Amino acid sequence: MKIAIINGPNLNLLGKRETDIYGNTSFEKYLNELRDLFPSVTFYYFQSNIEGELVTELQHVGFEYDGIVLNPAGYTHTSVAIGDAIAAIKAPVVEVHISNVHAREDFRKLSHVSGKSAGSIFGLGLKGYELAVRWLLDRS
Ligand code: DQA
């Protein structure tokens, strides 16, 4: 089972960024925990602050991997192109948000990604990534 995790802008700062909202753990550290939890899964991790790079990566892994866990971060709320990329690819995408986007500013309630994804998880912290991986494993 090959699962790609794709994180959008500013998620390279997890552990340093607004720690009251996003916590104290870096994604690299959390990814090691995920690898330990799911030894049978081959994980690929990609993070970018650039919208077009996220689209290109989705196009690439979307025909190679069994599933994608995607947190498009701020682009969730603005990017038609990322929504279109999800619709274009074969692999199922689970949208994950660390924070509860529906309990924050109104602009975070709009997602160009939810309607194109197999499902969405928000507000459960980093645990959301683990739950997304479990769902992808269960359906395989
Ligand atoms: C986020 C929520 C987004 O609204 C925000 O722009 C992010 C992170 C989350 O994981 O909670 O950068 O996707």
CSV table of C-alpha atoms and ligand atoms in Angstrom, one decimal:
chain,number,residue,atom,x,y,z
A,1,MET,CA,0.0,0.0,0.0
A,2,LYS,CA,1.5,3.3,-1.1
A,3,ILE,CA,0.1,6.5,0.5
A,4,ALA,CA,1.1,10.0,-0.3
A,5,ILE,CA,0.8,12.8,2.2
A,6,ILE,CA,0.7,16.2,0.7
A,7,ASN,CA,0.8,19.4,2.9
A,8,GLY,CA,0.3,22.9,1.7
A,9,PRO,CA,1.6,26.3,2.6
A,10,ASN,CA,3.0,27.0,6.1
A,11,LEU,CA,2.7,23.5,7.3
A,12,ASN,CA,6.5,23.3,7.1
A,13,LEU,CA,6.3,25.5,10.2
A,14,LEU,CA,4.2,23.0,12.3
A,15,GLY,CA,5.6,23.0,15.8
A,16,LYS,CA,6.6,26.6,15.5
A,17,ARG,CA,3.6,28.2,14.0
A,18,GLU,CA,0.6,29.3,16.1
A,19,THR,CA,1.2,26.5,18.5
A,20,ASP,CA,-2.1,27.2,20.3
A,21,ILE,CA,-3.9,26.1,17.1
A,22,TYR,CA,-1.6,23.7,15.5
A,23,GLY,CA,0.4,22.2,18.4
A,24,ASN,CA,4.1,21.7,19.2
A,25,THR,CA,5.0,18.8,17.0
A,26,SER,CA,6.8,19.2,13.7
A,27,PHE,CA,5.3,17.2,10.8
A,28,GLU,CA,8.6,15.4,10.3
A,29,LYS,CA,8.4,14.0,13.9
A,30,TYR,CA,4.8,13.1,13.5
A,31,LEU,CA,5.6,11.4,10.1
A,32,ASN,CA,8.0,9.1,12.0
A,33,GLU,CA,5.3,8.1,14.4
A,34,LEU,CA,3.0,7.3,11.4
A,35,ARG,CA,5.7,5.2,9.8
A,36,ASP,CA,6.0,3.3,13.1
A,37,LEU,CA,2.2,2.9,13.4
A,38,PHE,CA,1.8,1.6,9.8
A,39,PRO,CA,4.9,-0.5,9.0
A,40,SER,CA,3.1,-2.0,6.0
A,41,VAL,CA,2.6,1.3,4.3
A,42,THR,CA,5.1,3.0,2.0
A,43,PHE,CA,4.7,6.7,2.8
A,44,TYR,CA,5.7,9.5,0.5
A,45,TYR,CA,5.7,13.0,1.9
A,46,PHE,CA,5.6,16.3,0.0
A,47,GLN,CA,5.1,19.8,1.3
A,48,SER,CA,5.0,23.0,-0.7
A,49,ASN,CA,4.2,26.6,-0.2
A,50,ILE,CA,3.4,27.0,-4.0
A,51,GLU,CA,0.0,26.2,-5.4
A,52,GLY,CA,1.2,25.0,-8.8
A,53,GLU,CA,3.7,22.6,-7.2
A,54,LEU,CA,0.8,21.0,-5.2
A,55,VAL,CA,-1.2,20.6,-8.4
A,56,THR,CA,1.8,19.0,-10.2
A,57,GLU,CA,2.4,16.7,-7.3
A,58,LEU,CA,-1.2,15.6,-7.2
A,59,GLN,CA,-1.1,14.8,-10.9
A,60,HIS,CA,2.0,12.8,-10.3
A,61,VAL,CA,1.0,10.7,-7.3
A,62,GLY,CA,-2.6,10.6,-8.3
A,63,PHE,CA,-1.9,7.9,-10.9
A,64,GLU,CA,0.9,6.1,-8.9
A,65,TYR,CA,-0.3,5.8,-5.3
A,66,ASP,CA,-3.2,4.0,-3.7
A,67,GLY,CA,-4.4,7.0,-1.7
A,68,ILE,CA,-3.6,10.6,-0.8
A,69,VAL,CA,-3.9,12.4,2.5
A,70,LEU,CA,-4.1,16.1,1.6
A,71,ASN,CA,-4.0,19.2,3.7
A,72,PRO,CA,-4.0,22.1,1.2
A,73,ALA,CA,-3.9,24.5,4.2
A,74,GLY,CA,-4.8,28.1,3.0
A,75,TYR,CA,-5.2,27.0,-0.6
A,76,THR,CA,-8.2,24.9,0.5
A,77,HIS,CA,-10.2,28.1,0.6
A,78,THR,CA,-9.0,29.7,-2.6
A,79,SER,CA,-7.8,27.1,-5.1
A,80,VAL,CA,-10.1,25.9,-7.9
A,81,ALA,CA,-7.0,24.4,-9.5
A,82,ILE,CA,-6.3,22.0,-6.6
A,83,GLY,CA,-10.0,21.0,-6.6
A,84,ASP,CA,-9.8,20.3,-10.3
A,85,ALA,CA,-6.6,18.3,-9.8
A,86,ILE,CA,-8.3,16.0,-7.3
A,87,ALA,CA,-11.2,15.5,-9.7
A,88,ALA,CA,-8.7,14.6,-12.5
A,89,ILE,CA,-6.7,11.9,-10.7
A,90,LYS,CA,-7.4,8.2,-9.9
A,91,ALA,CA,-6.3,7.9,-6.3
A,92,PRO,CA,-8.9,8.6,-3.5
A,93,VAL,CA,-8.1,11.8,-1.6
A,94,VAL,CA,-8.8,12.4,2.1
A,95,GLU,CA,-8.8,16.1,3.0
A,96,VAL,CA,-7.4,16.7,6.5
A,97,HIS,CA,-7.3,19.9,8.5
A,98,ILE,CA,-5.6,20.0,11.9
A,99,SER,CA,-7.9,22.8,13.2
A,100,ASN,CA,-11.7,22.9,13.1
A,101,VAL,CA,-12.0,25.1,10.1
A,102,HIS,CA,-15.8,25.5,10.8
A,103,ALA,CA,-15.1,27.0,14.2
A,104,ARG,CA,-12.8,29.7,12.9
A,105,GLU,CA,-13.2,32.7,10.5
A,106,ASP,CA,-15.9,32.5,7.9
A,107,PHE,CA,-13.5,32.3,5.0
A,108,ARG,CA,-12.2,29.0,6.3
A,109,LYS,CA,-15.7,27.4,5.9
A,110,LEU,CA,-15.3,27.4,2.1
A,111,SER,CA,-13.4,24.4,0.7
A,112,HIS,CA,-12.7,23.8,-3.0
A,113,VAL,CA,-11.4,20.4,-2.0
A,114,SER,CA,-14.2,18.8,0.2
A,115,GLY,CA,-16.6,18.2,-2.7
A,116,LYS,CA,-13.9,16.5,-4.8
A,117,SER,CA,-12.5,14.3,-2.0
A,118,ALA,CA,-13.6,10.9,-0.7
A,119,GLY,CA,-14.1,12.5,2.7
A,120,SER,CA,-12.8,15.2,5.1
A,121,ILE,CA,-11.5,15.3,8.6
A,122,PHE,CA,-11.0,18.5,10.5
A,123,GLY,CA,-10.4,19.6,14.1
A,124,LEU,CA,-8.8,16.4,15.4
A,125,GLY,CA,-5.3,17.7,15.4
A,126,LEU,CA,-2.5,15.6,13.8
A,127,LYS,CA,-4.5,12.5,14.7
A,128,GLY,CA,-6.6,13.4,11.6
A,129,TYR,CA,-3.8,12.1,9.4
A,130,GLU,CA,-3.7,8.8,11.2
A,131,LEU,CA,-7.5,8.4,10.8
A,132,ALA,CA,-7.2,9.2,7.1
A,133,VAL,CA,-4.5,6.5,6.6
A,134,ARG,CA,-6.7,4.0,8.5
A,135,TRP,CA,-9.6,4.7,6.3
A,136,LEU,CA,-7.5,4.3,3.1
A,137,LEU,CA,-6.1,1.0,4.5
A,138,ASP,CA,-9.6,-0.3,5.4
A,139,ARG,CA,-10.9,0.4,1.9
A,140,SER,CA,-8.0,-1.3,0.1
B,1,DQA,C1,-5.4,24.3,8.0
B,1,DQA,C2,-6.6,25.2,8.1
B,1,DQA,C3,-6.5,26.3,7.1
B,1,DQA,O1,-7.6,27.2,7.2
B,1,DQA,C4,-5.2,27.1,7.3
B,1,DQA,O2,-5.0,28.1,6.3
B,1,DQA,C5,-4.0,26.2,7.4
B,1,DQA,C6,-4.1,25.0,8.1
B,1,DQA,C7,-5.4,23.2,9.2
B,1,DQA,O3,-4.8,22.2,9.0
B,1,DQA,O4,-6.1,23.4,10.2
B,1,DQA,O5,-2.9,26.6,7.0
B,1,DQA,O6,-5.5,23.6,6.8
